XYZ file of C-alpha atoms in Angstrom:
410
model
C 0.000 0.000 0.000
C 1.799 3.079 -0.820
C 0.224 7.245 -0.547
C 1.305 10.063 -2.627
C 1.756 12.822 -0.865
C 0.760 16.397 -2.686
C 2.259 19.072 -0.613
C 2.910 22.811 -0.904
C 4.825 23.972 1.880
C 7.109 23.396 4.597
C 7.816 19.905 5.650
C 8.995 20.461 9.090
C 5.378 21.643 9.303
C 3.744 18.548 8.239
C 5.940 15.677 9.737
C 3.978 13.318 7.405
C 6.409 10.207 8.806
C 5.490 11.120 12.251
C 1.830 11.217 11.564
C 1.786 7.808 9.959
C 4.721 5.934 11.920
C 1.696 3.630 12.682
C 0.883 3.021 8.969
C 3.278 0.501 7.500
C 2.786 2.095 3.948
C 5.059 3.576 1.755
C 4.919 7.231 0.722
C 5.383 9.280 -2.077
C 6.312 12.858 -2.179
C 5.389 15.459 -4.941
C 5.950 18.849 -3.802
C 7.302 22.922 -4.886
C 10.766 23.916 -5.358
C 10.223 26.853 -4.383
C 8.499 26.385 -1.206
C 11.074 23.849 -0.444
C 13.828 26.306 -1.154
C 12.010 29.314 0.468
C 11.599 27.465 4.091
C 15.426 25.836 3.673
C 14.185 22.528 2.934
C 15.792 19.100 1.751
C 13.692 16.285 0.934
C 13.010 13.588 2.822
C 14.965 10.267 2.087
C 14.988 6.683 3.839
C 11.785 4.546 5.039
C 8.668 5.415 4.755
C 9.702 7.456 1.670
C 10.159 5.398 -1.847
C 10.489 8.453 -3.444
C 10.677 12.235 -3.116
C 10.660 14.873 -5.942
C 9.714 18.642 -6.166
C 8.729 20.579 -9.325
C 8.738 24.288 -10.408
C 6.012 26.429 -10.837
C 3.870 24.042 -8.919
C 1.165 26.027 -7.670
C -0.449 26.172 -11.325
C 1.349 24.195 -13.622
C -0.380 21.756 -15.408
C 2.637 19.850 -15.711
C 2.276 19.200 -11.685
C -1.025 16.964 -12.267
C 0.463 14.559 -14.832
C 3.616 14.302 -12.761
C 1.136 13.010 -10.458
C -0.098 10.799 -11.912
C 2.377 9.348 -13.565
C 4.195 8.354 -10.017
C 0.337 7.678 -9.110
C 1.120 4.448 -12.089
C 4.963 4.051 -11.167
C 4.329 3.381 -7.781
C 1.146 1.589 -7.631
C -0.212 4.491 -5.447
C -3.646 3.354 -3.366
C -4.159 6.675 -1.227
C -3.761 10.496 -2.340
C -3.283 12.931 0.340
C -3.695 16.427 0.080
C -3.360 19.265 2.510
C -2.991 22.710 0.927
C -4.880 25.177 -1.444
C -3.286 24.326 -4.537
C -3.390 20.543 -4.192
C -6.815 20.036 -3.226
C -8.302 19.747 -6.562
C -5.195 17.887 -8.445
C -5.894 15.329 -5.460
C -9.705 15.113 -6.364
C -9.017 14.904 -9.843
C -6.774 12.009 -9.029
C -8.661 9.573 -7.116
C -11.496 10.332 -9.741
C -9.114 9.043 -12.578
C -7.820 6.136 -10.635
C -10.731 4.929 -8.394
C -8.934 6.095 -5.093
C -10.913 6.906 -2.007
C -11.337 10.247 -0.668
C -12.684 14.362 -2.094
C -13.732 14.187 -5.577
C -14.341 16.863 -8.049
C -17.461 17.807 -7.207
C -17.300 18.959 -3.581
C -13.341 19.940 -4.415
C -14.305 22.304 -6.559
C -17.048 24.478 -4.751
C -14.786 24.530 -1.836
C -12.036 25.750 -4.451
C -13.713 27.570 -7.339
C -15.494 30.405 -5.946
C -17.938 31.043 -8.887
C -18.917 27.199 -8.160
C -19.060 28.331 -4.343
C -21.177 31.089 -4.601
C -23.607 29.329 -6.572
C -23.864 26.786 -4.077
C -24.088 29.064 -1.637
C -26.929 30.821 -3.339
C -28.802 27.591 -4.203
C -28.957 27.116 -0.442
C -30.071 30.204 0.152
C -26.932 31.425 2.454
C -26.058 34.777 1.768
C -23.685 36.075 -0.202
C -22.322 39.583 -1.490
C -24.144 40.238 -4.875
C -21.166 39.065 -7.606
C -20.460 38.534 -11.249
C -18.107 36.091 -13.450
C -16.202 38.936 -15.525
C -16.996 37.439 -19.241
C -15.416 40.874 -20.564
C -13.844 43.988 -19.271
C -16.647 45.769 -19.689
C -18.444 43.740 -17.685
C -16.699 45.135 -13.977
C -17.703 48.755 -15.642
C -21.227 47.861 -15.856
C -20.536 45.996 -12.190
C -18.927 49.575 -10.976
C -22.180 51.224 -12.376
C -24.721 49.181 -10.416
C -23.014 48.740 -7.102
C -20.762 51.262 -7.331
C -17.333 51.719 -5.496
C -15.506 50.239 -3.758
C -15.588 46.540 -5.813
C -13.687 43.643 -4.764
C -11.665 42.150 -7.840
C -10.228 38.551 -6.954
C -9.034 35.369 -9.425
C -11.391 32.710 -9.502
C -9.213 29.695 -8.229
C -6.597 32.080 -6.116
C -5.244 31.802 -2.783
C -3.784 33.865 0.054
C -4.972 36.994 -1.369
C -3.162 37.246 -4.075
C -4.668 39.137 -6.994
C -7.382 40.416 -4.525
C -7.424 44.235 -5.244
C -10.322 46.879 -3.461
C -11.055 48.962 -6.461
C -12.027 52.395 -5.102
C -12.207 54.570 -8.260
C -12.349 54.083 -11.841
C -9.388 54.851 -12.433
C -8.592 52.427 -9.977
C -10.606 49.975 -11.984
C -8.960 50.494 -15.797
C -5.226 49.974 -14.388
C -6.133 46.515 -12.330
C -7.952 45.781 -15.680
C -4.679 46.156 -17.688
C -2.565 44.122 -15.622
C -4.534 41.071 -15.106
C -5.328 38.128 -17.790
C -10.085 38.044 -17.691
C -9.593 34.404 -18.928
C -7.282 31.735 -18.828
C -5.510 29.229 -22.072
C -8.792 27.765 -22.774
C -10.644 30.455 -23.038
C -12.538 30.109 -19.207
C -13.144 33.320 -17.464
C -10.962 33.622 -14.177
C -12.386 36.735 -12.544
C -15.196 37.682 -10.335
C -16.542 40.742 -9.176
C -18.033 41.570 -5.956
C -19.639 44.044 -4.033
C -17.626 45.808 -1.198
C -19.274 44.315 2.245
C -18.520 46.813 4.721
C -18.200 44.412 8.499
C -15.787 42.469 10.296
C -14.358 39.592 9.110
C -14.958 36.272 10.811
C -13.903 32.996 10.449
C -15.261 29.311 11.435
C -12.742 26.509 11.406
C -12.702 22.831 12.474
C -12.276 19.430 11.354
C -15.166 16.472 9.826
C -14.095 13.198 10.893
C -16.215 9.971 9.989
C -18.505 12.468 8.820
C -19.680 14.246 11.372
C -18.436 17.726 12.843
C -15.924 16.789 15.607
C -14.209 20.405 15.894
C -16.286 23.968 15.001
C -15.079 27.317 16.505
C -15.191 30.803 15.170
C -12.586 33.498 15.615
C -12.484 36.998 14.196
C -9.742 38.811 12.392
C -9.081 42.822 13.352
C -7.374 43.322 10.033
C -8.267 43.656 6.366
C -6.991 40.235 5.051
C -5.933 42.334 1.828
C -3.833 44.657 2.907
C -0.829 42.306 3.714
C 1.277 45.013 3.320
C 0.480 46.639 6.511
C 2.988 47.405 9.491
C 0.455 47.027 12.015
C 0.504 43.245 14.174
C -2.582 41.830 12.666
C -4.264 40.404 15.715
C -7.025 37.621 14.789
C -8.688 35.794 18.209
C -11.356 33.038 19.349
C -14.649 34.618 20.336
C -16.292 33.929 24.105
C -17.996 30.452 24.496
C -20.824 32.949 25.649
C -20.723 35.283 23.133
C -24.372 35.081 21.498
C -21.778 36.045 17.804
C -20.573 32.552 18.210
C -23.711 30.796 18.702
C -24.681 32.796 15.591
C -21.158 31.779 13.665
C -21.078 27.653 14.937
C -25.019 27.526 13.356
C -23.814 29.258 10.113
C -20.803 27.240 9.947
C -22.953 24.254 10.078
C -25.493 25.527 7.241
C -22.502 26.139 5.067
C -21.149 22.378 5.553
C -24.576 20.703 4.574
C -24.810 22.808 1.747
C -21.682 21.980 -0.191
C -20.698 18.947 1.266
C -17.135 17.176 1.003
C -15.246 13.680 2.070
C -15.855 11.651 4.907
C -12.627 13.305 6.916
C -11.038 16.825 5.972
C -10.769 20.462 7.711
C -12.242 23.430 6.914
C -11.827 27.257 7.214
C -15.011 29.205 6.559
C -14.318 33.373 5.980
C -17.925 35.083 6.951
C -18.267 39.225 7.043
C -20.517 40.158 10.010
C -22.343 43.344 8.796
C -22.804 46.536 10.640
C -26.078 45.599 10.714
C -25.844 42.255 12.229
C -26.338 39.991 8.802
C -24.114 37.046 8.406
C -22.471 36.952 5.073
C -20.487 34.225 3.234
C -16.394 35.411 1.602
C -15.399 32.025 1.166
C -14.898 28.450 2.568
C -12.174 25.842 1.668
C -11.801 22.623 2.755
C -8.344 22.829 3.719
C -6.837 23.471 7.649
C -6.420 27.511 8.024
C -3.329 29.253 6.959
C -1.221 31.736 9.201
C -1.465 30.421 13.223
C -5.257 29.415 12.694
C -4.506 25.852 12.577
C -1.740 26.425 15.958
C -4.759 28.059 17.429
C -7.223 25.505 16.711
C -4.351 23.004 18.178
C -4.811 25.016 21.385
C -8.352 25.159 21.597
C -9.198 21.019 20.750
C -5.666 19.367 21.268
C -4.877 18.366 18.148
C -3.558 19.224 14.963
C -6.568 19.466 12.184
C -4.202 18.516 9.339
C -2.833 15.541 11.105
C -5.698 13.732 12.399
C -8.100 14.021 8.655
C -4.874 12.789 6.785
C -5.303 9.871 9.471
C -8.863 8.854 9.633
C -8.282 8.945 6.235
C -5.903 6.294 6.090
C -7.780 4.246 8.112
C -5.616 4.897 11.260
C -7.352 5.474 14.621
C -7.610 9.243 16.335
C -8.835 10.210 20.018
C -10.658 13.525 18.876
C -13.394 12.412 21.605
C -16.655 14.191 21.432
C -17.446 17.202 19.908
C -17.251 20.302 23.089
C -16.511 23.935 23.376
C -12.816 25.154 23.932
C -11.829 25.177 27.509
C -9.474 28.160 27.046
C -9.203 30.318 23.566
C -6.363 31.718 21.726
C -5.765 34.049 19.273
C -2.762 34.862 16.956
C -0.354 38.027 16.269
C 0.819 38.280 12.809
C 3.550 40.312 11.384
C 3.992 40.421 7.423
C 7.072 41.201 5.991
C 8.549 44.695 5.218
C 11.886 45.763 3.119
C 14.338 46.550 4.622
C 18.046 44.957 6.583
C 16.822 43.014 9.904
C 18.912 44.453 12.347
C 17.218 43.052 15.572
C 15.201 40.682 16.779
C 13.923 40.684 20.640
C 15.121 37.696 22.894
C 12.900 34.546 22.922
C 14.220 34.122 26.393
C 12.236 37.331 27.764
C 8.784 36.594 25.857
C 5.646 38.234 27.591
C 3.057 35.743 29.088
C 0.905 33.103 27.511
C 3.018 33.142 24.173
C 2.697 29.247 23.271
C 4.382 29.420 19.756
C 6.522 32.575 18.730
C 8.339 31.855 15.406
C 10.405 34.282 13.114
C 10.894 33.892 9.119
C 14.243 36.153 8.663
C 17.556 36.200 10.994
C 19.068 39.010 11.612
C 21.480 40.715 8.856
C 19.042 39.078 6.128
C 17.715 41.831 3.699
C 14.037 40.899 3.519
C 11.922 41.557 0.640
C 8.064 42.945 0.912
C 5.300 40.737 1.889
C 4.172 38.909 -1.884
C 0.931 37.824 0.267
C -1.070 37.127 3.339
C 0.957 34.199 4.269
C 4.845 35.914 4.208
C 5.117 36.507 7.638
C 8.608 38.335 9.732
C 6.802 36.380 12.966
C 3.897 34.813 14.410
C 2.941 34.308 17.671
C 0.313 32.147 19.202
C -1.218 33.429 22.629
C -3.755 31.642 24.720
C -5.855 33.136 27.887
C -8.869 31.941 29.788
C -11.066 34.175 27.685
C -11.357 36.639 24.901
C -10.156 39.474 26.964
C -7.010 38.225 28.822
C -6.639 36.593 25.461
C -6.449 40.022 23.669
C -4.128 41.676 26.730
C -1.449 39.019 26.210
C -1.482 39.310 22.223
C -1.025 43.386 22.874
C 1.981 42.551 25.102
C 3.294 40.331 22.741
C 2.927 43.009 20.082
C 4.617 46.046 21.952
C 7.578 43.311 23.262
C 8.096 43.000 19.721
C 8.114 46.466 18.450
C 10.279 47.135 21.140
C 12.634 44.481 20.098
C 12.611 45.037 16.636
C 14.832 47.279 14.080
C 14.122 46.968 10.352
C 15.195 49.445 7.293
């Protein structure tokens, strides 16, 4: 029995021969150069690995699927496993071709198309902001002219907000139109259009396992996930077991899962505005484990890791997720993306504030670091838990002036 792995990312992230010591299978590793150079990687060798291998321009090169599936035929592969954006839908497409268990197409790609997911949204009558499949250019003018500015211009199939642009004049609008490609090689239109939902942003994550909901908690971000190119610590924290938003968020979370479905065992992160005026509206779900410290947070709040334990139930290996609860304690996370500049200090790990449970930095000092290139290229993250919301939200503001204090960039 051998899996391929798909896997965009860092390794030491996803110990994949710690997860399945317990498997006796073989695995299979297909993965991105440049992720594996950018987090100072070297592929695995040695038992469980029969093979290892990482490709350029994997995140959308179509030579990354028939790679696939050629070692799919070399190796005799029985299991695909898939953890990240860009691999979700090559996995589905996969175990479709070659009668493999696990996400298909169908539910792959409303959790990853979000033309598809809106639609399914709409069909279930959850709401969404009013949007359109741009078919031509003209067709965000006419947009512009109905709902006016600002309009929200993202890819169809993208990922960490890249592309994503707040259009807030029409000027605005004909430059983002001459830099980006409406359709694709064959012809398929890659761009929506939406209407700018003024709110907070909230999000719902957890994990399915044996098909039923085993984790569910929401959290809400105070920062624009767009603007990765703020200098601010973007500060993004579990809400109250008692806060009636929650209640509100878990039941909506729940609607959203019926309505589009998915495999017997994955994880999911669910991005919901919350009006001004109270109303609950779907950005975007995937069925995919968080990015940034959600997934460490969610670790805090249910004891476990919600990429690990789907990748094991769904090779047939045993988990103790228990029953589905509330989070004894919450946690939030402190986020800060990268700016240009020579690092020329770092604060000491050894003198970090209270209830830091995971502080990690992405340059040493002396490196010249680049500008953010999205809302994943972090200079730190921290991961800070408290018995509630509010001590929760004190510790996270420490953490953030300790490392201001400690910090010289330029």
């Amino acid at each position: 029995m051998t899996t391929l792995v798909l896997h965009r990312g860092s390794l030491r992230a996803n110990p994949y021969e710690r997860w399945l010591a317990d498997h006796g299978e073989k695995l299979v590793l297909l993965g991105s150069a440049e992720q594996l150079a950018l987090f100072g990687e070297e592929l695995p060798t040695g038992a469980p690995y029969l093979h290892a291998e990482v490709l350029a321009d994997y995140d959308t090169g179509p030579h990354v699927l028939a790679r696939a599936a050629e070692l799919v035929e070399e190796f005799g592969v029985t299991d695909v496993v898939a953890c990240q954006e860009f691999d979700i839908e090559r996995a589905a497409v996969l175990r479709e071709r070659y009668g493999l268990p696990g996400q298909r197409p169908d539910t792959a790609r409303v959790y990853r198309d979000k033309w598809e997911m809106k639609r399914a949204a709409a069909r279930a009558g959850i709401p969404v902001a009013d949007h359109t499949l741009l078919r031509s250019p003209g067709d965000l003018d006419a947009f512009a002219d109905r709902h006016g500015f600002p309009v929200v211009l993202k890819p169809r199939k993208g990922a960490l907000s890249v592309g994503v642009s707040v259009l807030r004049s029409r000027e605005e609008l004909r430059e983002r139109l001459r830099e980006v490609e409406l359709f694709d090689a064959d012809g398929s239109p890659q761009w929506l259009a939406e209407a700018f939902v003024e709110g907070s942003m909230c999000h719902i994550d957890g994990t399915v396992l044996d098909g039923r909901i085993a984790t569910l908690w929401p959290s809400q971000y105070q920062y624009a996930l767009a603007d990765f190119r703020d200098r601010k610590g973007r500060v993004d924290i579990a809400l109250d077991v008692a806060d009636p938003l929650a209640r509100r968020l878990v039941a909506f979370g729940e609607r959203v899962l019926r309505a589009f479905g998915g495999p017997e065992h994955f994880a999911f992160h669910i991005e919901v505005f919350h009006t001004a005026d109270g109303e609950l509206v779907l950005c975007e779900a995937a069925s995919r484990a968080g990015g940034a410290g959600v997934r460490d947070v969610q670790q805090v709040l249910f004891g476990f890791d919600p990429m690990e334990y789907p990748v094991r139930r769904q090779l047939g290996l045993p988990v103790p997720a228990g029953a589905r609860r509330d989070p004894e304690r919450l946690a939030g996370q402190l986020l800060f993306t990268k700016r240009p500049g020579v690092l020329r200090s770092l604060p000491d790990p050894a003198t970090l504030p209270p209830g830091v449970v995971k502080y990690t930095t992405y340059a040493e000092v002396g490196q010249t670091v680049q500008d953010a290139a999205h809302s994943g290229d972090f200079l730190a993250a921290f991961v800070v838990t408290g018995a509630d919301r509010a001590e929760t939200e004190a510790r996270i503001r420490g953490a953030e002036a300790w490392f201001r204090a400690g910090l010289a960039i330029g």
